[in-house]
PDB file of C-alpha atoms in Angstrom:
ATOM      1  CA  MET A   1     -26.452  29.810  46.142  1.00 49.00           C
ATOM      2  CA  SER A   2     -29.123  31.392  48.299  1.00 44.00           C
ATOM      3  CA  SER A   3     -32.689  32.614  47.903  1.00 47.00           C
ATOM      4  CA  PRO A   4     -33.953  36.065  48.918  1.00 48.00           C
ATOM      5  CA  PRO A   5     -33.993  36.119  52.729  1.00 48.00           C
ATOM      6  CA  SER A   6     -37.531  35.828  54.058  1.00 49.00           C
ATOM      7  CA  HIS A   7     -36.674  37.791  57.204  1.00 65.00           C
ATOM      8  CA  THR A   8     -35.776  40.959  55.310  1.00 74.00           C
ATOM      9  CA  PRO A   9     -38.543  43.470  56.085  1.00 88.00           C
ATOM     10  CA  PRO A  10     -40.215  44.853  52.970  1.00 96.00           C
ATOM     11  CA  LEU A  11     -39.777  48.452  51.926  1.00 96.00           C
ATOM     12  CA  PHE A  12     -43.200  48.180  50.284  1.00 95.00           C
ATOM     13  CA  THR A  13     -45.587  45.618  48.801  1.00 96.00           C
ATOM     14  CA  LEU A  14     -47.896  46.097  45.828  1.00 96.00           C
ATOM     15  CA  PRO A  15     -50.883  43.700  45.698  1.00 96.00           C
ATOM     16  CA  LEU A  16     -51.823  42.174  42.366  1.00 96.00           C
ATOM     17  CA  ARG A  17     -55.361  41.645  41.148  1.00 85.00           C
ATOM     18  CA  ASN A  18     -56.124  38.603  39.038  1.00 74.00           C
ATOM     19  CA  SER A  19     -56.078  39.685  35.396  1.00 61.00           C
ATOM     20  CA  SER A  20     -55.222  36.325  33.832  1.00 57.00           C
ATOM     21  CA  SER A  21     -57.579  35.168  31.088  1.00 55.00           C
ATOM     22  CA  SER A  22     -57.291  31.600  32.346  1.00 49.00           C
ATOM     23  CA  SER A  23     -58.523  32.337  35.861  1.00 44.00           C
ATOM     24  CA  ASN A  24     -61.981  31.359  37.009  1.00 40.00           C
ATOM     25  CA  SER A  25     -61.971  33.924  39.801  1.00 37.00           C
ATOM     26  CA  SER A  26     -63.086  37.515  39.812  1.00 36.00           C
ATOM     27  CA  SER A  27     -60.758  39.948  38.072  1.00 39.00           C
ATOM     28  CA  SER A  28     -60.611  41.993  41.261  1.00 40.00           C
ATOM     29  CA  SER A  29     -59.511  39.090  43.491  1.00 46.00           C
ATOM     30  CA  ALA A  30     -56.071  38.978  45.072  1.00 54.00           C
ATOM     31  CA  ALA A  31     -53.598  37.165  42.835  1.00 80.00           C
ATOM     32  CA  GLY A  32     -50.206  37.733  44.395  1.00 96.00           C
ATOM     33  CA  SER A  33     -47.871  40.604  45.032  1.00 97.00           C
ATOM     34  CA  LEU A  34     -44.750  42.481  44.034  1.00 98.00           C
ATOM     35  CA  THR A  35     -42.612  43.083  47.115  1.00 98.00           C
ATOM     36  CA  CYS A  36     -39.559  45.301  47.457  1.00 98.00           C
ATOM     37  CA  THR A  37     -36.899  44.471  50.030  1.00 98.00           C
ATOM     38  CA  SER A  38     -33.361  45.752  50.586  1.00 98.00           C
ATOM     39  CA  PRO A  39     -30.987  42.819  51.158  1.00 97.00           C
ATOM     40  CA  ALA A  40     -28.027  45.243  51.396  1.00 97.00           C
ATOM     41  CA  ALA A  41     -27.485  48.979  51.468  1.00 96.00           C
ATOM     42  CA  ASP A  42     -28.801  50.660  48.320  1.00 97.00           C
ATOM     43  CA  ILE A  43     -29.882  47.324  46.824  1.00 98.00           C
ATOM     44  CA  TYR A  44     -33.575  47.095  45.932  1.00 98.00           C
ATOM     45  CA  LEU A  45     -34.961  43.624  45.253  1.00 98.00           C
ATOM     46  CA  LEU A  46     -38.381  43.307  43.584  1.00 98.00           C
ATOM     47  CA  THR A  47     -39.832  39.822  44.127  1.00 98.00           C
ATOM     48  CA  LEU A  48     -42.769  38.843  41.926  1.00 98.00           C
ATOM     49  CA  ASN A  49     -45.331  36.373  43.236  1.00 98.00           C
ATOM     50  CA  SER A  50     -48.060  35.890  40.632  1.00 97.00           C
ATOM     51  CA  PRO A  51     -49.049  32.199  40.608  1.00 96.00           C
ATOM     52  CA  PRO A  52     -48.811  29.882  38.922  1.00 96.00           C
ATOM     53  CA  ASP A  53     -45.909  31.071  36.736  1.00 96.00           C
ATOM     54  CA  ASN A  54     -45.541  34.875  36.830  1.00 97.00           C
ATOM     55  CA  ARG A  55     -47.176  35.687  33.502  1.00 97.00           C
ATOM     56  CA  LEU A  56     -46.723  39.252  32.289  1.00 97.00           C
ATOM     57  CA  THR A  57     -50.249  40.631  32.429  1.00 97.00           C
ATOM     58  CA  THR A  58     -51.339  44.260  32.518  1.00 97.00           C
ATOM     59  CA  GLU A  59     -51.520  44.077  36.308  1.00 96.00           C
ATOM     60  CA  VAL A  60     -47.996  42.696  36.637  1.00 97.00           C
ATOM     61  CA  CYS A  61     -46.490  45.182  34.176  1.00 97.00           C
ATOM     62  CA  GLN A  62     -48.195  48.122  35.863  1.00 96.00           C
ATOM     63  CA  ALA A  63     -47.028  46.938  39.295  1.00 96.00           C
ATOM     64  CA  PHE A  64     -43.455  46.778  38.029  1.00 97.00           C
ATOM     65  CA  LEU A  65     -43.737  50.275  36.563  1.00 96.00           C
ATOM     66  CA  LEU A  66     -45.052  51.672  39.830  1.00 96.00           C
ATOM     67  CA  ALA A  67     -42.371  49.879  41.846  1.00 96.00           C
ATOM     68  CA  LEU A  68     -39.626  51.259  39.609  1.00 96.00           C
ATOM     69  CA  ASP A  69     -41.022  54.761  40.121  1.00 96.00           C
ATOM     70  CA  ILE A  70     -41.206  54.295  43.905  1.00 96.00           C
ATOM     71  CA  VAL A  71     -37.605  53.108  44.135  1.00 96.00           C
ATOM     72  CA  GLU A  72     -36.279  55.913  41.948  1.00 96.00           C
ATOM     73  CA  GLN A  73     -38.273  58.676  43.615  1.00 95.00           C
ATOM     74  CA  THR A  74     -38.016  57.673  47.292  1.00 96.00           C
ATOM     75  CA  HIS A  75     -34.642  55.955  47.708  1.00 96.00           C
ATOM     76  CA  PRO A  76     -30.984  56.750  46.966  1.00 96.00           C
ATOM     77  CA  ALA A  77     -29.520  55.539  43.692  1.00 97.00           C
ATOM     78  CA  GLY A  78     -28.209  51.995  43.915  1.00 98.00           C
ATOM     79  CA  VAL A  79     -28.987  48.713  42.149  1.00 98.00           C
ATOM     80  CA  LEU A  80     -32.425  47.396  41.192  1.00 98.00           C
ATOM     81  CA  MET A  81     -32.845  43.611  41.169  1.00 98.00           C
ATOM     82  CA  THR A  82     -35.806  41.437  40.232  1.00 98.00           C
ATOM     83  CA  THR A  83     -36.543  37.817  41.074  1.00 98.00           C
ATOM     84  CA  SER A  84     -39.448  35.442  41.693  1.00 98.00           C
ATOM     85  CA  ALA A  85     -41.100  33.986  44.787  1.00 98.00           C
ATOM     86  CA  ILE A  86     -42.128  30.963  42.672  1.00 97.00           C
ATOM     87  CA  GLY A  87     -39.332  28.436  42.748  1.00 94.00           C
ATOM     88  CA  LYS A  88     -39.837  26.906  39.305  1.00 96.00           C
ATOM     89  CA  PHE A  89     -40.309  30.113  37.309  1.00 98.00           C
ATOM     90  CA  TYR A  90     -38.766  33.530  36.967  1.00 98.00           C
ATOM     91  CA  SER A  91     -41.494  34.231  34.397  1.00 98.00           C
ATOM     92  CA  ASN A  92     -43.233  32.038  31.849  1.00 97.00           C
ATOM     93  CA  GLY A  93     -43.896  34.957  29.511  1.00 97.00           C
ATOM     94  CA  LEU A  94     -47.111  36.571  28.344  1.00 96.00           C
ATOM     95  CA  ASP A  95     -50.662  35.398  28.846  1.00 93.00           C
ATOM     96  CA  LEU A  96     -51.316  35.445  25.100  1.00 91.00           C
ATOM     97  CA  ALA A  97     -55.111  35.592  25.365  1.00 93.00           C
ATOM     98  CA  HIS A  98     -54.813  38.526  27.761  1.00 95.00           C
ATOM     99  CA  ALA A  99     -52.133  40.243  25.656  1.00 94.00           C
ATOM    100  CA  THR A 100     -54.091  40.004  22.425  1.00 92.00           C
ATOM    101  CA  GLY A 101     -57.503  40.655  23.974  1.00 95.00           C
ATOM    102  CA  THR A 102     -56.729  43.567  26.308  1.00 95.00           C
ATOM    103  CA  PRO A 103     -56.850  47.024  24.693  1.00 94.00           C
ATOM    104  CA  GLY A 104     -53.638  48.963  25.252  1.00 92.00           C
ATOM    105  CA  PHE A 105     -51.654  46.048  26.696  1.00 95.00           C
ATOM    106  CA  TRP A 106     -48.735  46.488  24.337  1.00 94.00           C
ATOM    107  CA  GLU A 107     -48.446  50.263  24.143  1.00 91.00           C
ATOM    108  CA  ASP A 108     -49.515  51.040  27.720  1.00 93.00           C
ATOM    109  CA  SER A 109     -48.016  48.163  29.722  1.00 95.00           C
ATOM    110  CA  LEU A 110     -45.491  45.804  28.117  1.00 96.00           C
ATOM    111  CA  TRP A 111     -43.571  48.259  25.926  1.00 96.00           C
ATOM    112  CA  PRO A 112     -43.341  50.895  28.696  1.00 95.00           C
ATOM    113  CA  LEU A 113     -41.975  48.263  31.095  1.00 97.00           C
ATOM    114  CA  PHE A 114     -39.255  47.185  28.661  1.00 97.00           C
ATOM    115  CA  ARG A 115     -38.460  50.818  27.881  1.00 96.00           C
ATOM    116  CA  ARG A 116     -38.288  51.732  31.571  1.00 96.00           C
ATOM    117  CA  LEU A 117     -35.877  48.909  32.371  1.00 98.00           C
ATOM    118  CA  LEU A 118     -33.687  49.673  29.358  1.00 97.00           C
ATOM    119  CA  THR A 119     -33.302  53.291  30.481  1.00 96.00           C
ATOM    120  CA  TYR A 120     -33.528  52.913  34.263  1.00 97.00           C
ATOM    121  CA  PRO A 121     -31.091  55.387  35.858  1.00 96.00           C
ATOM    122  CA  MET A 122     -29.316  52.760  37.967  1.00 98.00           C
ATOM    123  CA  PRO A 123     -27.991  49.258  37.231  1.00 98.00           C
ATOM    124  CA  THR A 124     -30.604  46.517  36.934  1.00 98.00           C
ATOM    125  CA  LEU A 125     -30.019  42.817  37.575  1.00 98.00           C
ATOM    126  CA  ALA A 126     -32.359  39.873  37.014  1.00 98.00           C
ATOM    127  CA  VAL A 127     -31.871  37.014  39.480  1.00 98.00           C
ATOM    128  CA  LEU A 128     -33.239  34.099  37.478  1.00 98.00           C
ATOM    129  CA  ASN A 129     -34.296  31.455  39.984  1.00 98.00           C
ATOM    130  CA  GLY A 130     -36.017  29.230  37.391  1.00 97.00           C
ATOM    131  CA  HIS A 131     -37.427  29.108  33.886  1.00 98.00           C
ATOM    132  CA  ALA A 132     -37.549  32.295  31.815  1.00 98.00           C
ATOM    133  CA  PHE A 133     -39.491  31.598  28.629  1.00 98.00           C
ATOM    134  CA  ALA A 134     -40.636  33.873  25.801  1.00 97.00           C
ATOM    135  CA  GLY A 135     -41.692  37.228  27.258  1.00 97.00           C
ATOM    136  CA  GLY A 136     -40.127  36.221  30.571  1.00 98.00           C
ATOM    137  CA  LEU A 137     -36.739  35.941  28.871  1.00 98.00           C
ATOM    138  CA  MET A 138     -37.365  39.300  27.188  1.00 98.00           C
ATOM    139  CA  LEU A 139     -38.016  40.828  30.602  1.00 98.00           C
ATOM    140  CA  ALA A 140     -34.718  39.408  31.854  1.00 98.00           C
ATOM    141  CA  MET A 141     -32.851  40.648  28.781  1.00 98.00           C
ATOM    142  CA  ALA A 142     -34.152  44.167  29.377  1.00 98.00           C
ATOM    143  CA  HIS A 143     -32.017  44.202  32.561  1.00 98.00           C
ATOM    144  CA  ASP A 144     -28.351  45.193  32.490  1.00 98.00           C
ATOM    145  CA  TYR A 145     -27.159  41.973  34.142  1.00 98.00           C
ATOM    146  CA  ARG A 146     -28.486  38.459  34.648  1.00 98.00           C
ATOM    147  CA  ILE A 147     -27.592  35.725  37.158  1.00 98.00           C
ATOM    148  CA  PHE A 148     -29.064  32.260  36.589  1.00 98.00           C
ATOM    149  CA  ASN A 149     -29.766  29.392  38.970  1.00 98.00           C
ATOM    150  CA  PRO A 150     -27.223  26.653  38.093  1.00 97.00           C
ATOM    151  CA  HIS A 151     -29.522  23.884  39.316  1.00 96.00           C
ATOM    152  CA  ARG A 152     -32.947  24.670  37.869  1.00 96.00           C
ATOM    153  CA  GLY A 153     -34.528  26.180  34.805  1.00 96.00           C
ATOM    154  CA  TYR A 154     -34.069  26.910  31.121  1.00 98.00           C
ATOM    155  CA  LEU A 155     -33.933  30.099  29.108  1.00 98.00           C
ATOM    156  CA  CYS A 156     -35.877  29.864  25.867  1.00 97.00           C
ATOM    157  CA  LEU A 157     -37.461  32.142  23.298  1.00 96.00           C
ATOM    158  CA  ASN A 158     -40.016  29.613  22.078  1.00 94.00           C
ATOM    159  CA  GLU A 159     -42.274  31.791  19.914  1.00 92.00           C
ATOM    160  CA  LEU A 160     -41.113  29.797  16.900  1.00 91.00           C
ATOM    161  CA  ASP A 161     -42.514  26.598  18.398  1.00 91.00           C
ATOM    162  CA  PHE A 162     -46.022  27.947  18.956  1.00 87.00           C
ATOM    163  CA  GLY A 163     -46.177  29.986  15.763  1.00 89.00           C
ATOM    164  CA  VAL A 164     -46.018  33.576  17.008  1.00 90.00           C
ATOM    165  CA  ALA A 165     -43.661  35.868  15.117  1.00 90.00           C
ATOM    166  CA  LEU A 166     -41.559  38.285  17.147  1.00 92.00           C
ATOM    167  CA  LEU A 167     -42.646  41.898  16.933  1.00 91.00           C
ATOM    168  CA  PRO A 168     -39.876  44.337  15.909  1.00 91.00           C
ATOM    169  CA  PRO A 169     -39.067  45.609  19.435  1.00 93.00           C
ATOM    170  CA  MET A 170     -38.795  42.039  20.702  1.00 94.00           C
ATOM    171  CA  SER A 171     -36.337  40.989  18.038  1.00 93.00           C
ATOM    172  CA  ALA A 172     -34.341  44.205  18.422  1.00 94.00           C
ATOM    173  CA  LEU A 173     -33.971  43.562  22.149  1.00 94.00           C
ATOM    174  CA  PHE A 174     -32.046  40.350  21.453  1.00 95.00           C
ATOM    175  CA  ARG A 175     -30.188  41.802  18.484  1.00 94.00           C
ATOM    176  CA  GLU A 176     -28.726  44.546  20.675  1.00 93.00           C
ATOM    177  CA  LYS A 177     -28.196  42.416  23.781  1.00 93.00           C
ATOM    178  CA  VAL A 178     -26.732  39.205  22.315  1.00 92.00           C
ATOM    179  CA  GLY A 179     -23.115  39.549  21.288  1.00 85.00           C
ATOM    180  CA  SER A 180     -22.897  36.686  18.778  1.00 92.00           C
ATOM    181  CA  ALA A 181     -24.836  36.358  15.537  1.00 94.00           C
ATOM    182  CA  ALA A 182     -24.763  32.580  15.991  1.00 96.00           C
ATOM    183  CA  THR A 183     -26.293  32.888  19.454  1.00 96.00           C
ATOM    184  CA  TYR A 184     -28.940  35.282  18.140  1.00 95.00           C
ATOM    185  CA  ARG A 185     -29.783  32.751  15.430  1.00 96.00           C
ATOM    186  CA  GLY A 186     -29.992  29.937  17.966  1.00 96.00           C
ATOM    187  CA  VAL A 187     -32.252  31.944  20.268  1.00 96.00           C
ATOM    188  CA  VAL A 188     -34.625  33.218  17.571  1.00 95.00           C
ATOM    189  CA  LEU A 189     -34.563  30.724  14.681  1.00 96.00           C
ATOM    190  CA  GLU A 190     -33.941  27.490  16.596  1.00 96.00           C
ATOM    191  CA  ALA A 191     -35.802  28.232  19.841  1.00 96.00           C
ATOM    192  CA  LYS A 192     -32.964  26.608  21.770  1.00 96.00           C
ATOM    193  CA  ARG A 193     -33.394  25.799  25.428  1.00 97.00           C
ATOM    194  CA  TYR A 194     -30.362  26.985  27.362  1.00 97.00           C
ATOM    195  CA  ASP A 195     -29.512  25.428  30.685  1.00 97.00           C
ATOM    196  CA  ALA A 196     -27.300  27.381  33.067  1.00 97.00           C
ATOM    197  CA  GLY A 197     -23.990  26.259  31.584  1.00 97.00           C
ATOM    198  CA  ALA A 198     -25.061  26.943  28.004  1.00 97.00           C
ATOM    199  CA  ALA A 199     -26.588  30.303  28.923  1.00 97.00           C
ATOM    200  CA  LEU A 200     -23.346  31.379  30.557  1.00 97.00           C
ATOM    201  CA  GLY A 201     -21.242  30.111  27.659  1.00 96.00           C
ATOM    202  CA  GLU A 202     -23.368  31.968  25.106  1.00 96.00           C
ATOM    203  CA  GLY A 203     -23.323  35.209  27.105  1.00 96.00           C
ATOM    204  CA  LEU A 204     -27.046  35.246  27.864  1.00 97.00           C
ATOM    205  CA  VAL A 205     -26.235  35.510  31.574  1.00 98.00           C
ATOM    206  CA  ASP A 206     -23.284  37.036  33.388  1.00 97.00           C
ATOM    207  CA  GLU A 207     -22.858  34.571  36.251  1.00 97.00           C
ATOM    208  CA  LEU A 208     -24.470  31.527  37.808  1.00 98.00           C
ATOM    209  CA  GLY A 209     -25.982  31.577  41.274  1.00 98.00           C
ATOM    210  CA  GLY A 210     -28.673  33.289  43.310  1.00 97.00           C
ATOM    211  CA  LEU A 211     -28.994  36.314  45.536  1.00 97.00           C
ATOM    212  CA  GLU A 212     -25.662  35.789  47.279  1.00 97.00           C
ATOM    213  CA  GLU A 213     -23.846  35.700  43.935  1.00 98.00           C
ATOM    214  CA  ALA A 214     -25.844  38.695  42.716  1.00 98.00           C
ATOM    215  CA  LEU A 215     -24.713  40.700  45.737  1.00 98.00           C
ATOM    216  CA  GLY A 216     -21.165  39.571  45.045  1.00 98.00           C
ATOM    217  CA  LEU A 217     -21.372  40.793  41.453  1.00 98.00           C
ATOM    218  CA  VAL A 218     -22.676  44.150  42.656  1.00 98.00           C
ATOM    219  CA  ARG A 219     -19.840  44.396  45.141  1.00 97.00           C
ATOM    220  CA  ASP A 220     -17.084  43.250  42.769  1.00 97.00           C
ATOM    221  CA  ARG A 221     -18.161  45.593  39.967  1.00 97.00           C
ATOM    222  CA  ARG A 222     -19.029  48.441  42.349  1.00 98.00           C
ATOM    223  CA  LEU A 223     -22.424  48.742  40.704  1.00 98.00           C
ATOM    224  CA  ALA A 224     -24.169  50.496  43.589  1.00 97.00           C
ATOM    225  CA  GLU A 225     -22.255  53.695  42.864  1.00 97.00           C
ATOM    226  CA  LYS A 226     -22.695  53.720  39.079  1.00 97.00           C
ATOM    227  CA  GLY A 227     -26.026  55.545  39.059  1.00 96.00           C
ATOM    228  CA  ARG A 228     -24.895  58.391  41.294  1.00 95.00           C
ATOM    229  CA  SER A 229     -23.353  60.558  38.580  1.00 94.00           C
ATOM    230  CA  GLY A 230     -26.760  61.097  36.981  1.00 94.00           C
ATOM    231  CA  VAL A 231     -25.889  59.894  33.460  1.00 96.00           C
ATOM    232  CA  TYR A 232     -26.428  56.132  33.753  1.00 96.00           C
ATOM    233  CA  GLY A 233     -29.836  56.261  32.093  1.00 95.00           C
ATOM    234  CA  ALA A 234     -28.529  58.501  29.312  1.00 95.00           C
ATOM    235  CA  MET A 235     -25.703  56.071  28.612  1.00 97.00           C
ATOM    236  CA  LYS A 236     -28.193  53.238  28.267  1.00 96.00           C
ATOM    237  CA  ARG A 237     -30.473  55.251  25.992  1.00 95.00           C
ATOM    238  CA  GLU A 238     -27.581  55.552  23.550  1.00 96.00           C
ATOM    239  CA  MET A 239     -26.617  51.872  23.867  1.00 96.00           C
ATOM    240  CA  TYR A 240     -30.121  50.624  23.102  1.00 95.00           C
ATOM    241  CA  ARG A 241     -31.460  53.321  20.824  1.00 93.00           C
ATOM    242  CA  GLU A 242     -32.597  50.900  18.092  1.00 93.00           C
ATOM    243  CA  THR A 243     -34.812  48.941  20.481  1.00 94.00           C
ATOM    244  CA  LEU A 244     -35.992  52.104  22.216  1.00 94.00           C
ATOM    245  CA  GLY A 245     -36.948  53.657  18.900  1.00 92.00           C
ATOM    246  CA  LEU A 246     -39.116  50.670  18.049  1.00 92.00           C
ATOM    247  CA  LEU A 247     -40.634  50.630  21.521  1.00 91.00           C
ATOM    248  CA  ARG A 248     -41.531  54.322  21.263  1.00 86.00           C
ATOM    249  CA  ASP A 249     -43.129  53.773  17.886  1.00 81.00           C
ATOM    250  CA  GLU A 250     -45.280  50.778  18.770  1.00 64.00           C
ATOM    251  CA  VAL A 251     -47.934  51.797  16.261  1.00 53.00           C
ATOM    252  CA  GLY A 252     -45.254  52.093  13.615  1.00 57.00           C
ATOM    253  CA  SER A 253     -43.983  48.664  14.595  1.00 53.00           C
ATOM    254  CA  ARG A 254     -47.450  47.190  14.167  1.00 61.00           C
ATOM    255  CA  GLU A 255     -47.844  48.929  10.805  1.00 61.00           C
ATOM    256  CA  ALA A 256     -44.436  47.666   9.716  1.00 60.00           C
ATOM    257  CA  GLY A 257     -45.370  44.157  10.774  1.00 60.00           C
ATOM    258  CA  GLY A 258     -48.626  44.373   8.851  1.00 65.00           C
ATOM    259  CA  ARG A 259     -46.809  45.694   5.802  1.00 65.00           C
ATOM    260  CA  VAL A 260     -44.327  42.827   5.938  1.00 63.00           C
ATOM    261  CA  LYS A 261     -47.174  40.297   6.176  1.00 68.00           C
ATOM    262  CA  ARG A 262     -48.897  41.885   3.176  1.00 77.00           C
ATOM    263  CA  GLU A 263     -45.657  41.803   1.196  1.00 72.00           C
ATOM    264  CA  GLU A 264     -45.120  38.160   2.128  1.00 70.00           C
ATOM    265  CA  GLU A 265     -48.642  37.254   1.016  1.00 81.00           C
ATOM    266  CA  GLU A 266     -48.189  39.152  -2.242  1.00 84.00           C
ATOM    267  CA  GLY A 267     -44.915  37.295  -2.758  1.00 78.00           C
ATOM    268  CA  ARG A 268     -46.635  33.962  -2.182  1.00 78.00           C
ATOM    269  CA  THR A 269     -49.368  34.928  -4.654  1.00 86.00           C
ATOM    270  CA  ARG A 270     -46.779  35.830  -7.300  1.00 81.00           C
ATOM    271  CA  ALA A 271     -44.949  32.564  -6.580  1.00 81.00           C
ATOM    272  CA  ARG A 272     -48.149  30.561  -7.059  1.00 82.00           C
ATOM    273  CA  MET A 273     -48.784  32.354 -10.359  1.00 86.00           C
ATOM    274  CA  ARG A 274     -45.259  31.648 -11.558  1.00 78.00           C
ATOM    275  CA  VAL A 275     -45.604  27.974 -10.640  1.00 81.00           C
ATOM    276  CA  GLU A 276     -48.951  27.730 -12.442  1.00 85.00           C
ATOM    277  CA  GLU A 277     -47.421  29.412 -15.480  1.00 82.00           C
ATOM    278  CA  TRP A 278     -44.486  26.993 -15.350  1.00 80.00           C
ATOM    279  CA  ARG A 279     -46.857  24.042 -15.083  1.00 81.00           C
ATOM    280  CA  GLY A 280     -48.821  25.324 -18.079  1.00 84.00           C
ATOM    281  CA  LEU A 281     -45.705  25.704 -20.193  1.00 80.00           C
ATOM    282  CA  ARG A 282     -44.494  22.300 -19.119  1.00 75.00           C
ATOM    283  CA  GLY A 283     -47.834  20.765 -20.078  1.00 77.00           C
ATOM    284  CA  LYS A 284     -47.685  22.374 -23.516  1.00 76.00           C
ATOM    285  CA  GLU A 285     -44.145  21.104 -24.027  1.00 73.00           C
ATOM    286  CA  LYS A 286     -45.168  17.574 -23.089  1.00 71.00           C
ATOM    287  CA  GLY A 287     -48.214  17.781 -25.353  1.00 71.00           C
ATOM    288  CA  GLY A 288     -46.081  18.911 -28.310  1.00 67.00           C
ATOM    289  CA  LYS A 289     -43.591  16.100 -27.805  1.00 63.00           C
ATOM    290  CA  ALA A 290     -46.441  13.560 -27.624  1.00 56.00           C
ATOM    291  CA  ARG A 291     -47.807  14.724 -30.998  1.00 56.00           C
ATOM    292  CA  LEU A 292     -44.394  14.390 -32.575  1.00 50.00           C
TER     293      LEU A 292
END
């Protein structure tokens, strides 16, 4: 297994400003980069370096969106890969304070990034060098293929553990991408941590390795030529239309989520009333028996 070669000259580099809510520095300070290299002909590798753990902030999402546009508009069709310059993490997910406190984050940054990857007009491949948790795993799942470091990292959708319910597009992404209902249940309802062997066995990743193995997969499956016919994106739009529909209707998704919460609360209220009624009847029955 090998890492992205450091000697490969970049095609372009996009600087990242610091938009993390946990940072003590100015929001305009340098906070990393997204660099595009070409490790082989018609292979475009986007390497994210946003310390400490590649959180998906507005700045990171917008950099990815711009990079995807640059590759599509200025280079021949080929294969788009993503990886991390931070050894321990591919991505540790969202910065929740930033995501919930930044106007437009969902509809203008995160959802468009997922939608763009799901419909990108050439094959996409995530080279998972380390942990991919929560939103980081979602980002990986939005790619067509995934290769996972056999020696480091876990894949985990841990929203259950910290009490954040999945929004409809998030759940749909796994529902359409995971082949087994049992695996889907394990990912969502058990928040399982998958090491490399388990991730491969459950079909969450396609192969184990790094960049060398990713290039081998591209070569063996002749992926670099798949986007040249002009219909690759259209084929993916049909494959993932449920998720794409929810991503397009983010407001509708939020309204649906709010409606579900209201219905759940109403159900709990009715349940409490039924229990109180049952307790009252039970008390009357006990009182009647005592008088007898």
